[in-house]
Amino acid sequence: MVKLLVFSLLLMLMNAGSAGWGEKLNCFSKGFGLIIVTDKAIYDSGQPITINLTVFNYTKDTVSFTFTSSQRYDFFVSKEGREIWCWSSGKVFAQVIGEEKIKPGESLTYKETYLPQIKLSPGIYQVTGVFTSKVPLEATIYIQIRK
């Protein structure tokens, strides 16, 4: 109980004042959650954007996720509803049933870096991380690109 309370307080502090901006967003569901984090909130056009997606289990039981392929996650960057980048684009994944288990209090983290091939125009961009289990989990944050 104390461990769960400390973990919950830590999550609240990590997200205090962010409201989806900056670096973090939680998405809780059925005893597990998702956190998406970028290395910063504001980027100059052309700078790499590092994204982390963490799936965590804050229950007292092991949580099991089923997958329909070897893909475990995906990342998207979009602006005004138009996709700019998709991490999995052009990749091939084995079509096999798979499973990931997360023990109580543990997590899985996936990290990728988007290296823009073109200069992004200034503005607000949406960064989405998807845990691609049979029932996908998704979290989104917003970043700013400046000149």
XYZ file of N, CA, C and O in Angstrom:
588
model
N 0.825 -1.195 0.000
C 0.000 0.000 0.000
C 0.869 1.259 0.000
O 0.618 2.185 -0.742
N 1.898 1.270 0.867
C 2.781 2.424 0.938
C 3.525 2.597 -0.385
O 3.665 3.710 -0.888
N 3.974 1.484 -0.977
C 4.693 1.521 -2.249
C 3.808 2.130 -3.346
O 4.256 2.961 -4.131
N 2.532 1.729 -3.387
C 1.595 2.266 -4.367
C 1.378 3.756 -4.148
O 1.348 4.532 -5.087
N 1.242 4.176 -2.888
C 1.031 5.589 -2.570
C 2.244 6.420 -2.996
O 2.091 7.466 -3.622
N 3.441 5.946 -2.683
C 4.664 6.665 -3.071
C 4.760 6.762 -4.595
O 5.063 7.815 -5.143
N 4.472 5.659 -5.289
C 4.510 5.648 -6.749
C 3.504 6.641 -7.326
O 3.810 7.402 -8.239
N 2.286 6.681 -6.772
C 1.255 7.609 -7.242
C 1.670 9.051 -7.008
O 1.481 9.917 -7.870
N 2.241 9.338 -5.842
C 2.708 10.698 -5.554
C 3.827 11.109 -6.500
O 3.862 12.238 -6.982
N 4.741 10.191 -6.781
C 5.827 10.464 -7.721
C 5.267 10.822 -9.099
O 5.692 11.774 -9.729
N 4.278 10.070 -9.557
C 3.672 10.342 -10.860
C 2.988 11.702 -10.878
O 3.078 12.438 -11.849
N 2.303 12.049 -9.785
C 1.639 13.353 -9.729
C 2.670 14.478 -9.785
O 2.489 15.460 -10.486
N 3.771 14.340 -9.061
C 4.809 15.363 -9.066
C 5.459 15.493 -10.437
O 5.760 16.593 -10.894
N 5.665 14.356 -11.099
C 6.280 14.380 -12.427
C 5.417 15.145 -13.421
O 5.914 15.721 -14.371
N 4.117 15.150 -13.206
C 3.198 15.746 -14.163
C 2.606 17.061 -13.699
O 1.762 17.621 -14.376
N 3.039 17.552 -12.565
C 2.477 18.793 -12.043
C 2.676 19.922 -13.035
O 3.784 20.229 -13.448
N 1.585 20.504 -13.455
C 1.649 21.670 -14.329
C 1.919 21.377 -15.785
O 1.978 22.283 -16.586
N 2.090 20.126 -16.179
C 2.448 19.872 -17.572
C 1.237 19.836 -18.487
O 1.305 20.278 -19.617
N 0.132 19.305 -18.035
C -1.121 19.250 -18.802
C -0.916 18.853 -20.254
O -1.538 19.387 -21.140
N -0.030 17.912 -20.503
C 0.192 17.446 -21.856
C 1.267 18.231 -22.589
O 1.732 17.820 -23.627
N 1.671 19.365 -22.055
C 2.740 20.165 -22.654
C 4.046 19.784 -22.019
O 4.095 19.318 -20.910
N 5.104 20.060 -22.723
C 6.406 19.868 -22.132
C 6.926 18.484 -22.326
O 7.480 18.212 -23.373
N 6.711 17.649 -21.351
C 7.417 16.402 -21.453
C 6.665 15.152 -21.044
O 7.131 14.071 -21.338
N 5.533 15.243 -20.368
C 4.954 14.007 -19.841
C 3.441 13.996 -19.935
O 2.796 15.017 -19.872
N 2.901 12.799 -20.033
C 1.458 12.604 -19.930
C 1.200 11.183 -19.481
O 1.815 10.259 -19.981
N 0.303 11.020 -18.527
C -0.060 9.676 -18.060
C -1.392 9.270 -18.651
O -2.248 10.108 -18.871
N -1.550 8.003 -18.852
C -2.816 7.464 -19.332
C -3.067 6.199 -18.527
O -2.433 5.184 -18.777
N -3.935 6.262 -17.519
C -4.139 5.125 -16.628
C -5.308 4.276 -17.075
O -6.298 4.783 -17.535
N -5.179 2.964 -16.909
C -6.268 2.073 -17.278
C -6.070 0.704 -16.646
O -5.036 0.083 -16.851
N -7.026 0.251 -15.878
C -7.056 -1.118 -15.339
C -5.780 -1.547 -14.618
O -5.320 -2.667 -14.777
N -5.163 -0.655 -13.872
C -4.008 -1.050 -13.082
C -2.679 -0.947 -13.785
O -1.668 -1.359 -13.262
N -2.666 -0.401 -14.982
C -1.395 -0.154 -15.652
C -1.490 1.206 -16.324
O -2.558 1.781 -16.437
N -0.362 1.733 -16.718
C -0.368 3.067 -17.295
C 0.725 3.253 -18.312
O 1.566 2.384 -18.522
N 0.690 4.416 -18.925
C 1.595 4.755 -20.005
C 2.113 6.165 -19.764
O 1.345 7.052 -19.407
N 3.400 6.356 -19.944
C 3.994 7.687 -19.848
C 4.782 7.916 -21.127
O 5.562 7.058 -21.543
N 4.577 9.064 -21.751
C 5.375 9.449 -22.906
C 6.187 10.681 -22.502
O 5.673 11.587 -21.846
N 7.467 10.670 -22.873
C 8.381 11.738 -22.480
C 9.258 12.091 -23.672
O 9.778 11.193 -24.346
N 9.426 13.373 -23.930
C 10.422 13.819 -24.900
C 11.571 14.445 -24.113
O 11.404 14.799 -22.942
N 12.725 14.585 -24.754
C 13.872 15.110 -24.028
C 13.744 16.596 -23.702
O 14.454 17.106 -22.849
N 12.825 17.303 -24.367
C 12.511 18.685 -24.016
C 11.192 19.082 -24.648
O 10.605 18.306 -25.411
N 10.728 20.276 -24.337
C 9.416 20.726 -24.825
C 9.511 21.602 -26.064
O 8.593 21.643 -26.864
N 10.624 22.310 -26.218
C 10.781 23.239 -27.338
C 12.056 22.883 -28.097
O 13.126 22.720 -27.505
N 11.915 22.775 -29.421
C 13.028 22.396 -30.294
C 13.230 23.454 -31.367
O 12.279 24.083 -31.816
N 14.477 23.581 -31.805
C 14.750 24.361 -33.011
C 14.499 23.443 -34.195
O 14.696 22.226 -34.098
N 14.065 24.007 -35.304
C 13.794 23.208 -36.494
C 15.047 22.424 -36.886
O 16.146 22.960 -36.915
N 14.870 21.142 -37.155
C 15.979 20.276 -37.550
C 16.614 19.512 -36.405
O 17.370 18.570 -36.643
N 16.318 19.881 -35.156
C 16.895 19.174 -34.015
C 16.269 17.786 -33.864
O 15.075 17.614 -34.097
N 17.076 16.800 -33.437
C 16.526 15.477 -33.157
C 15.555 15.538 -31.968
O 15.752 16.319 -31.049
N 14.534 14.697 -32.012
C 13.542 14.616 -30.944
C 13.593 13.202 -30.380
O 13.261 12.240 -31.075
N 14.029 13.075 -29.133
C 14.111 11.778 -28.487
C 12.831 11.544 -27.695
O 12.411 12.391 -26.912
N 12.228 10.374 -27.917
C 10.939 10.045 -27.312
C 11.073 8.739 -26.534
O 11.640 7.766 -27.031
N 10.540 8.721 -25.328
C 10.475 7.513 -24.498
C 9.020 7.194 -24.212
O 8.240 8.089 -23.869
N 8.671 5.931 -24.325
C 7.340 5.451 -23.981
C 7.518 4.373 -22.919
O 8.213 3.385 -23.152
N 6.918 4.579 -21.754
C 7.043 3.622 -20.663
C 5.668 3.086 -20.293
O 4.732 3.855 -20.072
N 5.563 1.770 -20.245
C 4.351 1.090 -19.803
C 4.665 0.544 -18.419
O 5.673 -0.134 -18.230
N 3.819 0.872 -17.433
C 4.114 0.431 -16.078
C 2.921 -0.271 -15.446
O 1.777 -0.073 -15.846
N 3.221 -1.087 -14.464
C 2.221 -1.854 -13.735
C 2.233 -1.391 -12.287
O 3.209 -1.595 -11.586
N 1.165 -0.778 -11.843
C 1.094 -0.348 -10.451
C 0.088 -1.174 -9.651
O -0.429 -0.739 -8.632
N -0.145 -2.410 -10.105
C -1.013 -3.321 -9.365
C -0.156 -4.273 -8.533
O 1.071 -4.229 -8.595
N -0.802 -5.169 -7.805
C -0.067 -6.177 -7.027
C 0.099 -7.481 -7.802
O 0.668 -8.444 -7.297
N -0.412 -7.512 -9.043
C -0.344 -8.715 -9.870
C 0.453 -8.451 -11.147
O 0.533 -7.317 -11.616
N 0.993 -9.509 -11.722
C 1.661 -9.400 -13.015
C 0.606 -9.119 -14.086
O -0.460 -9.738 -14.081
N 0.897 -8.172 -14.969
C -0.007 -7.822 -16.060
C 0.572 -8.400 -17.346
O 1.771 -8.283 -17.614
N -0.287 -9.033 -18.152
C 0.146 -9.673 -19.387
C -0.498 -8.983 -20.593
O -1.687 -8.672 -20.572
N 0.302 -8.737 -21.623
C -0.169 -8.110 -22.855
C 0.106 -9.052 -24.028
O 1.204 -9.593 -24.149
N -0.867 -9.209 -24.914
C -0.725 -10.051 -26.100
C -0.518 -9.161 -27.317
O -1.140 -8.108 -27.444
N 0.344 -9.628 -28.230
C 0.659 -8.894 -29.458
C 0.419 -9.792 -30.659
O 0.624 -11.001 -30.586
N 0.019 -9.203 -31.775
C -0.238 -9.974 -32.995
C 0.955 -9.967 -33.950
O 0.880 -10.556 -35.026
N 2.029 -9.290 -33.545
C 3.265 -9.283 -34.344
C 4.434 -9.042 -33.397
O 4.249 -8.882 -32.189
N 5.642 -8.979 -33.946
C 6.818 -8.714 -33.116
C 6.941 -7.230 -32.757
O 7.770 -6.863 -31.933
N 6.116 -6.385 -33.343
C 6.131 -4.953 -33.007
C 5.535 -4.754 -31.615
O 4.477 -5.289 -31.300
N 6.223 -3.934 -30.798
C 5.756 -3.666 -29.442
C 5.310 -2.220 -29.245
O 4.576 -1.928 -28.310
N 5.757 -1.327 -30.090
C 5.456 0.096 -29.924
C 5.540 0.806 -31.259
O 6.040 0.264 -32.247
N 5.050 2.040 -31.261
C 5.190 2.911 -32.428
C 5.172 4.351 -31.946
O 4.653 4.642 -30.857
N 5.756 5.229 -32.732
C 5.760 6.654 -32.438
C 5.322 7.419 -33.680
O 5.662 7.028 -34.803
N 4.598 8.514 -33.453
C 4.132 9.377 -34.531
C 4.394 10.833 -34.165
O 4.236 11.212 -33.002
N 4.747 11.623 -35.158
C 4.810 13.076 -35.007
C 3.879 13.640 -36.062
O 3.953 13.257 -37.239
N 2.988 14.533 -35.649
C 2.040 15.120 -36.602
C 1.819 16.589 -36.278
O 2.120 17.063 -35.175
N 1.313 17.289 -37.273
C 0.968 18.701 -37.103
C -0.365 18.933 -37.792
O -0.526 18.579 -38.967
N -1.306 19.481 -37.028
C -2.633 19.804 -37.553
C -3.271 18.595 -38.248
O -3.843 18.707 -39.330
N -3.127 17.419 -37.641
C -3.741 16.206 -38.170
C -2.992 15.533 -39.306
O -3.387 14.489 -39.794
N -1.876 16.116 -39.728
C -1.095 15.544 -40.829
C 0.149 14.856 -40.264
O 0.956 15.476 -39.575
N 0.282 13.558 -40.573
C 1.424 12.803 -40.074
C 2.707 13.268 -40.742
O 2.812 13.318 -41.966
N 3.694 13.583 -39.919
C 5.012 14.026 -40.386
C 5.997 12.856 -40.373
O 6.833 12.715 -41.250
N 5.883 12.018 -39.342
C 6.812 10.904 -39.147
C 6.117 9.769 -38.414
O 5.336 9.995 -37.498
N 6.416 8.553 -38.847
C 5.939 7.345 -38.167
C 7.150 6.423 -38.029
O 7.763 6.044 -39.038
N 7.512 6.084 -36.815
C 8.705 5.275 -36.573
C 8.664 3.956 -37.348
O 9.664 3.533 -37.923
N 7.515 3.281 -37.402
C 7.441 1.952 -38.007
C 7.348 1.966 -39.532
O 7.445 0.911 -40.160
N 7.197 3.138 -40.121
C 7.062 3.233 -41.575
C 8.273 2.606 -42.272
O 9.422 2.925 -41.966
N 8.004 1.665 -43.163
C 9.072 1.001 -43.897
C 9.709 -0.166 -43.168
O 10.568 -0.851 -43.722
N 9.301 -0.417 -41.941
C 9.847 -1.539 -41.175
C 8.973 -2.781 -41.383
O 7.793 -2.678 -41.682
N 9.572 -3.937 -41.217
C 8.855 -5.200 -41.350
C 8.899 -5.910 -39.997
O 9.955 -5.986 -39.366
N 7.756 -6.419 -39.557
C 7.662 -7.108 -38.279
C 7.164 -8.533 -38.505
O 6.278 -8.762 -39.327
N 7.738 -9.478 -37.762
C 7.310 -10.874 -37.870
C 5.851 -10.996 -37.436
O 5.436 -10.387 -36.454
N 5.091 -11.748 -38.180
C 3.670 -11.944 -37.875
C 3.526 -13.156 -36.958
O 3.154 -14.243 -37.384
N 3.832 -12.947 -35.701
C 3.763 -14.002 -34.696
C 3.029 -13.477 -33.465
O 3.102 -12.301 -33.155
N 2.329 -14.363 -32.807
C 1.672 -13.999 -31.554
C 2.757 -13.909 -30.481
O 3.609 -14.792 -30.371
N 2.728 -12.834 -29.718
C 3.723 -12.650 -28.673
C 3.078 -12.151 -27.392
O 1.894 -11.797 -27.372
N 3.878 -12.130 -26.331
C 3.368 -11.707 -25.044
C 4.455 -10.960 -24.276
O 5.627 -11.306 -24.368
N 4.064 -9.945 -23.555
C 4.954 -9.226 -22.647
C 4.279 -9.245 -21.287
O 3.076 -8.986 -21.182
N 5.048 -9.548 -20.259
C 4.529 -9.537 -18.895
C 5.278 -8.476 -18.108
O 6.492 -8.349 -18.233
N 4.514 -7.736 -17.308
C 5.122 -6.720 -16.447
C 4.755 -7.064 -15.008
O 3.571 -7.115 -14.651
N 5.764 -7.294 -14.195
C 5.552 -7.636 -12.792
C 5.102 -6.403 -12.013
O 5.312 -5.265 -12.462
N 4.511 -6.603 -10.842
C 4.054 -5.474 -10.031
C 5.188 -4.481 -9.759
O 6.307 -4.872 -9.424
N 4.895 -3.200 -9.956
C 5.878 -2.153 -9.703
C 6.960 -2.014 -10.765
O 7.848 -1.184 -10.643
N 6.906 -2.821 -11.823
C 7.921 -2.762 -12.875
C 7.367 -2.099 -14.128
O 6.179 -1.800 -14.221
N 8.252 -1.881 -15.102
C 7.840 -1.199 -16.331
C 8.678 -1.659 -17.515
O 9.711 -2.298 -17.347
N 8.201 -1.316 -18.706
C 8.937 -1.525 -19.958
C 9.090 -0.153 -20.608
O 8.121 0.611 -20.666
N 10.277 0.164 -21.105
C 10.497 1.458 -21.745
C 11.037 1.248 -23.153
O 11.925 0.421 -23.377
N 10.483 2.025 -24.087
C 10.902 2.003 -25.491
C 11.355 3.412 -25.856
O 10.688 4.386 -25.514
N 12.496 3.504 -26.553
C 13.084 4.809 -26.860
C 13.482 4.867 -28.326
O 14.096 3.935 -28.840
N 13.123 5.969 -28.967
C 13.524 6.218 -30.352
C 13.830 7.702 -30.510
O 13.354 8.534 -29.734
N 14.599 8.018 -31.546
C 14.906 9.412 -31.860
C 14.470 9.712 -33.282
O 14.830 8.985 -34.214
N 13.684 10.754 -33.411
C 13.260 11.234 -34.727
C 14.290 12.246 -35.205
O 14.531 13.255 -34.554
N 14.909 11.942 -36.341
C 15.887 12.836 -36.960
C 15.232 13.446 -38.201
O 15.179 12.802 -39.252
N 14.701 14.656 -38.068
C 13.979 15.254 -39.208
C 14.848 15.319 -40.466
O 15.986 15.776 -40.418
N 14.302 14.826 -41.573
C 15.005 14.875 -42.859
C 14.784 16.214 -43.553
O 15.507 16.561 -44.484
N 13.763 16.922 -43.112
C 13.473 18.261 -43.629
C 13.317 19.190 -42.436
O 13.060 18.742 -41.314
N 13.494 20.476 -42.671
C 13.277 21.433 -41.586
C 11.786 21.526 -41.323
O 10.989 21.728 -42.236
N 11.404 21.334 -40.077
C 10.005 21.447 -39.705
C 9.641 22.921 -39.563
O 10.418 23.702 -39.021
N 8.460 23.264 -40.043
C 8.015 24.652 -39.914
C 7.680 24.937 -38.453
O 7.272 24.044 -37.713
N 7.864 26.174 -38.024
C 7.547 26.524 -36.638
C 6.080 26.216 -36.326
O 5.214 26.317 -37.192
N 5.820 25.819 -35.098
C 4.453 25.549 -34.671
C 4.393 24.482 -33.606
O 5.409 24.056 -33.058
N 3.182 24.044 -33.347
C 2.912 23.033 -32.331
C 2.751 21.679 -33.025
O 2.009 21.555 -33.992
N 3.428 20.682 -32.506
C 3.392 19.330 -33.053
C 2.903 18.358 -31.982
O 3.181 18.536 -30.793
N 2.194 17.343 -32.419
C 1.679 16.299 -31.549
C 2.623 15.111 -31.641
O 2.963 14.663 -32.745
N 3.051 14.584 -30.493
C 3.906 13.401 -30.429
C 3.100 12.313 -29.725
O 2.664 12.493 -28.589
N 2.905 11.196 -30.420
C 2.084 10.104 -29.889
C 2.914 8.831 -29.802
O 3.643 8.494 -30.734
N 2.783 8.158 -28.685
C 3.396 6.852 -28.497
C 2.300 5.818 -28.352
O 1.305 6.061 -27.663
N 2.479 4.675 -29.010
C 1.487 3.611 -28.952
C 2.162 2.317 -28.509
O 3.175 1.910 -29.079
N 1.610 1.697 -27.479
C 2.001 0.358 -27.067
C 1.088 -0.557 -27.864
O -0.123 -0.560 -27.674
N 1.644 -1.293 -28.810
C 0.864 -1.949 -29.863
C 0.326 -3.332 -29.472
O 0.263 -4.243 -30.301
N -0.093 -3.482 -28.236
C -0.692 -4.747 -27.806
C -2.025 -4.954 -28.527
O -2.511 -4.061 -29.222
N -2.595 -6.136 -28.358
C -3.856 -6.460 -29.030
C -4.910 -5.390 -28.746
O -5.701 -5.032 -29.611
N -4.913 -4.883 -27.524
C -5.719 -3.716 -27.172
C -4.704 -2.584 -26.968
O -4.095 -2.475 -25.917
N -4.487 -1.755 -27.998
C -3.418 -0.755 -27.944
C -3.646 0.303 -26.866
O -4.778 0.669 -26.555
N -2.536 0.781 -26.303
C -2.543 1.896 -25.359
C -1.838 3.055 -26.039
O -0.847 2.856 -26.741
N -2.315 4.261 -25.803
C -1.771 5.420 -26.513
C -1.671 6.606 -25.571
O -2.533 6.815 -24.724
N -0.600 7.382 -25.719
C -0.424 8.623 -24.968
C 0.130 9.674 -25.912
O 0.918 9.372 -26.804
N -0.273 10.921 -25.687
C 0.113 12.013 -26.570
C 0.578 13.215 -25.758
O 0.013 13.508 -24.700
N 1.594 13.885 -26.274
C 2.034 15.169 -25.714
C 2.213 16.134 -26.876
O 2.141 15.740 -28.047
N 2.481 17.383 -26.555
C 2.693 18.412 -27.586
C 4.057 19.043 -27.365
O 4.485 19.240 -26.230
N 4.716 19.329 -28.476
C 5.996 20.017 -28.436
C 5.917 21.230 -29.360
O 5.035 21.307 -30.219
N 6.839 22.138 -29.176
C 6.889 23.314 -30.036
C 8.158 23.282 -30.864
O 9.244 22.970 -30.343
N 8.024 23.605 -32.149
C 9.181 23.759 -33.030
C 9.289 25.247 -33.330
O 8.315 25.896 -33.697
N 10.470 25.788 -33.129
C 10.696 27.197 -33.462
C 11.764 27.293 -34.532
O 12.395 26.298 -34.872
N 11.935 28.459 -35.076
C 12.914 28.656 -36.173
C 14.302 28.282 -35.785
O 14.724 28.291 -34.710
